[in-house]
Coordinates of C-alpha atoms and ligand atoms in Angstrom, one line a residue:
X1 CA 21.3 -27.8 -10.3
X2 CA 17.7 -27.1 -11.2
X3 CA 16.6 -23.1 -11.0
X4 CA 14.2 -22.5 -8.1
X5 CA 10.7 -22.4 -9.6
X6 CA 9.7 -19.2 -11.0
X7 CA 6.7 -17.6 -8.8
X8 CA 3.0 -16.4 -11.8
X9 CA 2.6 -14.1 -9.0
X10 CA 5.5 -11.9 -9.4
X11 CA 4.2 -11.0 -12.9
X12 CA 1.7 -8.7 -14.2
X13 CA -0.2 -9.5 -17.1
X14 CA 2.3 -8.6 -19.5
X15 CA 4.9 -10.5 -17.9
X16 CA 3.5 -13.4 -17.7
X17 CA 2.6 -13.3 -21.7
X18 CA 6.6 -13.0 -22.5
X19 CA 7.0 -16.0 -20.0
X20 CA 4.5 -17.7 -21.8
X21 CA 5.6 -17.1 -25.1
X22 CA 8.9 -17.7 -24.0
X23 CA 7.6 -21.5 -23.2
X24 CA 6.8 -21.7 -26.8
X25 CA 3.2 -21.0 -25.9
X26 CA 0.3 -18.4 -26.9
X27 CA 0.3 -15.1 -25.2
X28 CA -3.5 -16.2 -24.0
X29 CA -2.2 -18.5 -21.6
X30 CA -1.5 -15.4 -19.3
X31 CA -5.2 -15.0 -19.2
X32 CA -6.0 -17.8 -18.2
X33 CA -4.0 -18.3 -15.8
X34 CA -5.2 -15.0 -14.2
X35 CA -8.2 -16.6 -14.7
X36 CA -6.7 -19.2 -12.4
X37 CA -5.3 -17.3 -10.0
X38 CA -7.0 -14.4 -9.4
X39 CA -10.3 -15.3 -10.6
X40 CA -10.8 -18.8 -9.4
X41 CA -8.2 -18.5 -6.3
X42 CA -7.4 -21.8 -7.8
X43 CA -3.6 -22.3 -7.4
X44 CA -3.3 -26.3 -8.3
X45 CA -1.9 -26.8 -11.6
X46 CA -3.4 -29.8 -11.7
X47 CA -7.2 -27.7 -11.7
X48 CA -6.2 -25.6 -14.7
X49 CA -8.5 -27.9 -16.5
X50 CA -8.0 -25.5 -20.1
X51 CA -4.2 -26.3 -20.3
X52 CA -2.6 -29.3 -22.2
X53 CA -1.9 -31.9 -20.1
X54 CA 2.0 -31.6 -21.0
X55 CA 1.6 -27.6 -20.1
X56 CA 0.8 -28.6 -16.8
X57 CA 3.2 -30.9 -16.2
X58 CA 5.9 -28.4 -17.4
X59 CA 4.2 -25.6 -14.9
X60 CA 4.7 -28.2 -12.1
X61 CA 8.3 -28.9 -13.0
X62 CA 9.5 -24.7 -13.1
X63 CA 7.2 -22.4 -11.7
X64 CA 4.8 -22.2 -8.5
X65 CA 1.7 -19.7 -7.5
X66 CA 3.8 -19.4 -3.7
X67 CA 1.9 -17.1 -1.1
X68 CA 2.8 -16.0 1.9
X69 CA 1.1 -18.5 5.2
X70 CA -1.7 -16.5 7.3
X71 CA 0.4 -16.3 11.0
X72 CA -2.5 -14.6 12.3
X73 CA -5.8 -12.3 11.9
X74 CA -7.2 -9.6 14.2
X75 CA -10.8 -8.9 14.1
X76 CA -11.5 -5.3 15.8
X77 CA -14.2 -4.6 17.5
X78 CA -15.3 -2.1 14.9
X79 CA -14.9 -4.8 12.3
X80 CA -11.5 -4.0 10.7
X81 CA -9.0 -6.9 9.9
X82 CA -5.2 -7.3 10.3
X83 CA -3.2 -10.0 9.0
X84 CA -0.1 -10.9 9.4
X85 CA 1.4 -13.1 6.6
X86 CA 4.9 -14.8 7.0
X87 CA 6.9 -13.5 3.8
X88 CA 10.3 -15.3 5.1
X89 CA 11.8 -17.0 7.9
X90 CA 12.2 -14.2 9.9
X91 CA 10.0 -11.4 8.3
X92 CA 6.5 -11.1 8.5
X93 CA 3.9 -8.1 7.2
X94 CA 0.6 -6.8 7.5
X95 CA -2.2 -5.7 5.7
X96 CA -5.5 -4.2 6.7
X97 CA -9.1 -4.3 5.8
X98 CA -11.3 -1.8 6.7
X99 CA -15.0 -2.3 5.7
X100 CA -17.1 0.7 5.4
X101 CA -20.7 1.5 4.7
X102 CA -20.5 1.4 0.8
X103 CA -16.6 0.2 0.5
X104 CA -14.3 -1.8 1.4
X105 CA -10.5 -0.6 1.7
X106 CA -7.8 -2.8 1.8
X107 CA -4.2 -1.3 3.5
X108 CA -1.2 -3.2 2.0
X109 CA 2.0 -2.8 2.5
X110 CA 5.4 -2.3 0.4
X111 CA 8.4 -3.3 2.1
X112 CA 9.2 -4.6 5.4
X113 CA 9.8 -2.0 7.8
X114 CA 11.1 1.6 6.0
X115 CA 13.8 3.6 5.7
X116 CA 12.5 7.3 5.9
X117 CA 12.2 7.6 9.4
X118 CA 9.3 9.7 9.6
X119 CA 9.2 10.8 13.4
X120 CA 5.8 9.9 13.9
X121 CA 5.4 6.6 12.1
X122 CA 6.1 2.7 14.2
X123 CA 7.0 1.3 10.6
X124 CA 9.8 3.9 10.6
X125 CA 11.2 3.8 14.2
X126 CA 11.2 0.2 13.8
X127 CA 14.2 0.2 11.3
X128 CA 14.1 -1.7 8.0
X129 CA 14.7 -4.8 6.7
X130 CA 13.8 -5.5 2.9
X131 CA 11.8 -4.5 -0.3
X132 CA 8.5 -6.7 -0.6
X133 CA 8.1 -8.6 -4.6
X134 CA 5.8 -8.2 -6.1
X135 CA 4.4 -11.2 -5.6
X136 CA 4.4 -10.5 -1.2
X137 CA 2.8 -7.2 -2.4
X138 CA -0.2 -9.1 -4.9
X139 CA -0.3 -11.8 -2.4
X140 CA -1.7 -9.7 0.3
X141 CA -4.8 -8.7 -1.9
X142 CA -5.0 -12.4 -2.8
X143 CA -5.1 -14.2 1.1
X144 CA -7.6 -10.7 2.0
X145 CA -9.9 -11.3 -1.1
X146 CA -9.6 -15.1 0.1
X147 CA -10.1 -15.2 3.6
X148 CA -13.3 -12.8 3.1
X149 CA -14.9 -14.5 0.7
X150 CA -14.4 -12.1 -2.1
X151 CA -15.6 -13.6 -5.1
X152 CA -17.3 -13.3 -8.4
X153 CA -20.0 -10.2 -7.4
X154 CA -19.6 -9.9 -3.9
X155 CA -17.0 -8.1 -4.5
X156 CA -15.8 -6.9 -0.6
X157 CA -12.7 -5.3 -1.3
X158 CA -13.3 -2.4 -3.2
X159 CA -10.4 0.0 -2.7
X160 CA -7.0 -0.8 -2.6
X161 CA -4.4 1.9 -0.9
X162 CA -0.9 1.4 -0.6
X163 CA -0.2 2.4 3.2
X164 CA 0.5 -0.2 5.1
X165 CA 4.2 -0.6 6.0
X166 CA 6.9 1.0 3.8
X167 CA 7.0 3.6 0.9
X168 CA 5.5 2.1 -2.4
X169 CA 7.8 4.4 -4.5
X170 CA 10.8 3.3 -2.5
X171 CA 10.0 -0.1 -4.4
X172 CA 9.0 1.0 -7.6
X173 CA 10.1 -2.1 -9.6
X174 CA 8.0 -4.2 -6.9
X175 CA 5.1 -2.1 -6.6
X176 CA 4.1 -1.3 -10.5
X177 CA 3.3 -4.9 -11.5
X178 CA 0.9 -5.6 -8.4
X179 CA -0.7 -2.1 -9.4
X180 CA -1.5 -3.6 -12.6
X181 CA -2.4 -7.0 -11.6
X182 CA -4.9 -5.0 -8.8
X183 CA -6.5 -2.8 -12.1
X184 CA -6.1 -6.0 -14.8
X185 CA -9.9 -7.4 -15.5
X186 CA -8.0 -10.9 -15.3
X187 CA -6.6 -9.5 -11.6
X188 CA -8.8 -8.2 -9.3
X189 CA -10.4 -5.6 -11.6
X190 CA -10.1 -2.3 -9.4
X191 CA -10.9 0.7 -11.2
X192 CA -8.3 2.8 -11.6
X193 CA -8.9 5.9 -9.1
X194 CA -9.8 2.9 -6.9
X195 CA -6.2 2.2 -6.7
X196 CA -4.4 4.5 -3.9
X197 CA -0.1 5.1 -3.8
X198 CA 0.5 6.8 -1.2
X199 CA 3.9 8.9 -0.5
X200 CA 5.7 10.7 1.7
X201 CA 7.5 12.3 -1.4
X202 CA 9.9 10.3 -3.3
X203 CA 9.5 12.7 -6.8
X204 CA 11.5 11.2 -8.8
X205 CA 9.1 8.2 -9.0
X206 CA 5.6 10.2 -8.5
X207 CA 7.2 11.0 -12.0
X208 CA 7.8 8.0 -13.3
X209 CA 4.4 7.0 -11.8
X210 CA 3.1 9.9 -13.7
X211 CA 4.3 7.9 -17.1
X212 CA 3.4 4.7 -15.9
X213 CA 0.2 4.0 -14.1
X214 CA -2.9 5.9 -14.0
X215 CA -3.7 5.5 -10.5
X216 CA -4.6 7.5 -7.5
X217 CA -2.1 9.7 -5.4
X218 CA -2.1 11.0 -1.6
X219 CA 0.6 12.4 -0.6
X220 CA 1.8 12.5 3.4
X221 CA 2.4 16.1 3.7
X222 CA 1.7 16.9 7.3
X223 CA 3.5 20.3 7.4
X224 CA 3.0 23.3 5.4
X225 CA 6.6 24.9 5.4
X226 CA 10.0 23.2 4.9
X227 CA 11.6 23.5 8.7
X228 CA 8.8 21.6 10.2
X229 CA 8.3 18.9 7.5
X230 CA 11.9 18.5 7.6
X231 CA 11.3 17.9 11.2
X232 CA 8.5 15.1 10.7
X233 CA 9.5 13.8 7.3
X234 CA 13.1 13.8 6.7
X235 CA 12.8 12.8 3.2
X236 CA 11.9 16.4 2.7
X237 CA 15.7 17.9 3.2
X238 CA 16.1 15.9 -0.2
X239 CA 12.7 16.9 -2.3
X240 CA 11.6 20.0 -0.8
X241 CA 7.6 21.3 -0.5
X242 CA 8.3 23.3 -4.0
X243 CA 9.7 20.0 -5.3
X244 CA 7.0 18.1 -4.2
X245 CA 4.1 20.2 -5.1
X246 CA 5.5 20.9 -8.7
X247 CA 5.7 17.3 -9.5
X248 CA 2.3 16.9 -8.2
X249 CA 0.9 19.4 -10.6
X250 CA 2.1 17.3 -13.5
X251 CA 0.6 14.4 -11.9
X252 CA -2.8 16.1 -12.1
X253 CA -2.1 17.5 -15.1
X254 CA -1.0 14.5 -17.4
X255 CA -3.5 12.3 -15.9
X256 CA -5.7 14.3 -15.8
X257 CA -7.1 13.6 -12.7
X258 CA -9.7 15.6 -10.9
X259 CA -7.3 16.1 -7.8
X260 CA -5.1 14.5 -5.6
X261 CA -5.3 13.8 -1.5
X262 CA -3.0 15.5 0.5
X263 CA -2.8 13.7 3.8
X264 CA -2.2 15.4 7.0
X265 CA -1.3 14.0 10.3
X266 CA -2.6 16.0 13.1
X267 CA 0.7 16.0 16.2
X268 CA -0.8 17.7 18.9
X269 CA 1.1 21.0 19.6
X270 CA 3.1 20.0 16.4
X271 CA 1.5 21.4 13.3
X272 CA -2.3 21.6 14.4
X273 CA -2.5 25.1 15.3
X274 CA -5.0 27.5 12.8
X275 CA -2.2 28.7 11.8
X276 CA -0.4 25.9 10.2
X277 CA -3.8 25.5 8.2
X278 CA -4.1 28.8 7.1
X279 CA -0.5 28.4 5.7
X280 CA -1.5 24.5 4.3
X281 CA -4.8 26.2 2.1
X282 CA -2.4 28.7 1.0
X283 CA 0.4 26.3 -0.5
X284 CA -2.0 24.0 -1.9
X285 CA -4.5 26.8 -3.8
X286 CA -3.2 25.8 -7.1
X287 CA -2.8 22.2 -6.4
X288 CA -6.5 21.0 -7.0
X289 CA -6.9 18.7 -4.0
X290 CA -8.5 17.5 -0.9
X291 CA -7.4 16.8 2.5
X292 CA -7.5 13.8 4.9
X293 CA -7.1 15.1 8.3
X294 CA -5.3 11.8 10.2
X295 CA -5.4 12.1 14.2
X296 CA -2.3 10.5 14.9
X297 CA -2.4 7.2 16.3
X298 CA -0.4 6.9 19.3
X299 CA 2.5 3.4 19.7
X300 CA 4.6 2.2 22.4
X301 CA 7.6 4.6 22.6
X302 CA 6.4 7.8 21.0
X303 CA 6.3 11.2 22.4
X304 CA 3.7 12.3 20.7
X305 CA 0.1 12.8 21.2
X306 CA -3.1 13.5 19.6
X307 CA -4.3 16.6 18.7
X308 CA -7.4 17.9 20.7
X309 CA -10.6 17.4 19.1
X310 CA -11.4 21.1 19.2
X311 CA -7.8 21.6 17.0
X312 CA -8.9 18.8 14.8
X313 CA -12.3 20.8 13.9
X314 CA -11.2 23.6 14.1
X315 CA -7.8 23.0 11.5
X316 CA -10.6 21.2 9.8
X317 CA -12.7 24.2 9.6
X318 CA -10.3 26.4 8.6
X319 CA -9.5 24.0 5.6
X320 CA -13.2 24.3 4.6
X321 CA -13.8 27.6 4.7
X322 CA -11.1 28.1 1.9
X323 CA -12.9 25.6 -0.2
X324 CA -11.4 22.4 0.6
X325 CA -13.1 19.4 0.8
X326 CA -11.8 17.5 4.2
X327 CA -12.5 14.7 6.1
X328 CA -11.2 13.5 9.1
X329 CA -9.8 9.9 9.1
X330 CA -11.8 7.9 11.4
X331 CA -9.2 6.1 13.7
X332 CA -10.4 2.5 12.8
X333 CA -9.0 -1.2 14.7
X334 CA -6.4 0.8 17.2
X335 CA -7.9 -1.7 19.4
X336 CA -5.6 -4.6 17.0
X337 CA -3.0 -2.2 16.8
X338 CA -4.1 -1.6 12.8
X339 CA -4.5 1.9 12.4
X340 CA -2.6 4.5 10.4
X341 CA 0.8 4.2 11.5
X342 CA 0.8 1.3 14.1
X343 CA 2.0 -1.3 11.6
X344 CA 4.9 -2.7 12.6
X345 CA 4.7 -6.4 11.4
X346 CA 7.5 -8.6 13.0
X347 CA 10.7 -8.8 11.6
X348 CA 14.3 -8.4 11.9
X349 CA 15.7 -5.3 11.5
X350 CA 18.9 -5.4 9.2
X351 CA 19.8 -1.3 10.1
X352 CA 19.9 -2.4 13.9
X353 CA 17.8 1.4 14.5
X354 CA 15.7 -0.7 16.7
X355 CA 17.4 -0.9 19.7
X356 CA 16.1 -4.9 20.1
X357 CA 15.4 -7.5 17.4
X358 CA 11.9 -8.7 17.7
X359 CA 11.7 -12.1 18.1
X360 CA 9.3 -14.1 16.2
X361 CA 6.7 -15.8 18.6
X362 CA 3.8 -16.3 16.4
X363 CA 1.1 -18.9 16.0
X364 CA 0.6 -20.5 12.7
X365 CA -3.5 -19.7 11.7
X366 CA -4.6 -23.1 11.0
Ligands
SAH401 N1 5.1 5.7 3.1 C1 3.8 6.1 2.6 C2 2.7 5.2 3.1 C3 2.7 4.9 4.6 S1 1.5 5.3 5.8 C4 3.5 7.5 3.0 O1 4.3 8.1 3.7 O2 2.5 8.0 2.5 C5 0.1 6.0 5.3 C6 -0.2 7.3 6.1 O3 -0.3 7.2 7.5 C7 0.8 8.4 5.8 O4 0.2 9.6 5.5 C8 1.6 8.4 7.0 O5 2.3 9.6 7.2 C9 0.5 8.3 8.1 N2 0.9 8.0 9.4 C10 2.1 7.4 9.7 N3 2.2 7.2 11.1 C11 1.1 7.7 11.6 C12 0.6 7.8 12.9 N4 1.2 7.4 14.0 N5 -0.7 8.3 13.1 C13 -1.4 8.8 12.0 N6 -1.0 8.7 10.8 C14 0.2 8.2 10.5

């Protein structure tokens, strides 16, 4: 029986050199077929007018450039984008754009559904179902860059960050090559602090991250002392605040970078109180970093709120006064259901902790 064809887009640049040489050819075919791909948004073999005739007939027979179909795309009214792309029969993701004065930020996600159960998150009280390839990961930036028109200098997406659904270090193996393919010249030539993994702590791989990709890091922190992050984010009971913070040093440290963004969710009643940011500026004064206040975004089923817009300023004040550069996250496309911690996507969840499976009713985008 013949081996399902191999998908370009689940390699990075250097992978698709060994599969290249491995095909007897030179390691300059990966390239060009980035060229292809990511350049060109050209996926026909038969277009790749710089390889042999007999190359392209050998592409045709064992591999395939396979991305995900377009179910649907939400404009806001503020002019953010969701998309929801069919990555199997019964899964389905989504990524967001959010287009800004002088940037363009594109939200993509990492697996389908998650499994940290974070108390305020709809990805995580929707249960999980699987780990995204590479490829479904890559493919997001692709149909985005595609369906806006992003092409040779007008360039719209400028910033990718990896906060959609899931934790990107939860899928480390998935995530790495699509953060290369996003920073590769031949990919879609981010710059490196352009490129945003977000996590609510997994430290072992903000280590191995550390060693492998110089890109930028947030980190969901959202509570300033172990008993209430252990409360919002349960990952913490395994890698602690001290854990955490440690590994984070390094991260600056070895890279090098200027600082990292410590993201902070703002519960009403929760962890908003002056308090709670008099204790967050303590813990972080030798962590050089700045802070993203997030209101919290409200989904069906949750018992929490917002915090009031006096706590917001004044947490935010508090922050700034001890030196912090903060910003507020401007809630952007709630209206679509595409703000921080509304994804949801559609899919089936395998650990049953939603209490129904979501049927699929969705309208192919023509
Ligand atoms: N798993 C990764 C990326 C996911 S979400 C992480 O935890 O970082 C990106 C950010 O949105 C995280 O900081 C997350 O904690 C936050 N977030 C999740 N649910 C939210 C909600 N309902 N309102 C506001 N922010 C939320």
């Amino acid at each position: 029986m013949k081996n399902a064809p191999i998908n370009l887009l689940n390699h990075d640049r250097a992978g698709l050199e060994t599969l290249f040489l491995d095909m007897g050819e030179q390691k300059f075919r990966a390239q060009q077929a980035m060229k292809w791909i990511y350049g060109e948004q050209n996926l026909d073999f038969d277009a790749w007018s710089n390889f042999s005739k007999v190359l392209r007939a050998r592409l045709k027979d064992d591999y395939q450039v396979a991305v995900p179909t377009l179910l649907s795309e939400q404009v806001s009214k503020d002019g953010t984008i969701k998309w929801l792309l069919k990555v199997d029969e019964v899964n389905a993701v989504e990524t967001v754009f959010i287009p800004e004065k002088n940037r363009g930020t594109l939200c993509v996600s990492s697996q389908v559904g998650c499994t940290l159960n974070c108390t305020f998150c709809a990805t995580g009280a929707q249960g999980f179902n699987r780990h995204l390839t590479t490829a479904e990961i890559i493919a997001q930036v692709w149909v985005a860059a595609k369906q806006l028109g992003h092409h040779g200098l007008d360039r719209k997406i400028t910033n990718v960050v990896m906060m959609g659904m899931g934790e990107p270090l939860a899928n480390y193996s998935q995530v790495l090559p699509a953060l290369n393919i996003m920073r590769d010249d031949f990919g879609f030539g981010l710059a490196n602090r352009r490129v945003t993994v977000s996590t609510a702590g997994l430290v072992p791989y903000i280590d191995r991250l550390n060693a492998d990709a110089d890109v930028s890091l947030a980190i969901s922190l959202h509570a300033p002392h172990d008993e209430l992050r252990n409360q919002l984010v349960p990952l913490n009971k395994k890698y602690n605040i001290k854990t955490l913070l440690a590994s984070c040093k390094n991260f600056i440290q070895n890279k090098r970078k200027a600082r990292i963004t410590i993201e902070y969710t703002l519960i009403d009643g929760m962890n908003d109180r002056p308090e709670h940011a008099r204790a967050l500026c303590k813990l972080l004064a030798n962590i050089p970093s700045k802070i993203n206040l997030i209101p919290f975004n409200p989904f069906p089923g949750t018992a929490f709120k917002q915090s009031q817009p006096e706590a917001i300023e004044a947490f935010k004040g508090v922050c700034m006064k001890n030196g912090f550069i903060t910003t507020v996250r401007k809630t952007r496309g709630d209206d679509i259901a595409a703000a921080c911690g509304q994804l949801a996507g559609e899919f089936m969840d395998r650990t049953r902790r939603s209490a129904q499976i979501k049927k699929m009713q969705l309208e192919v985008v023509a």
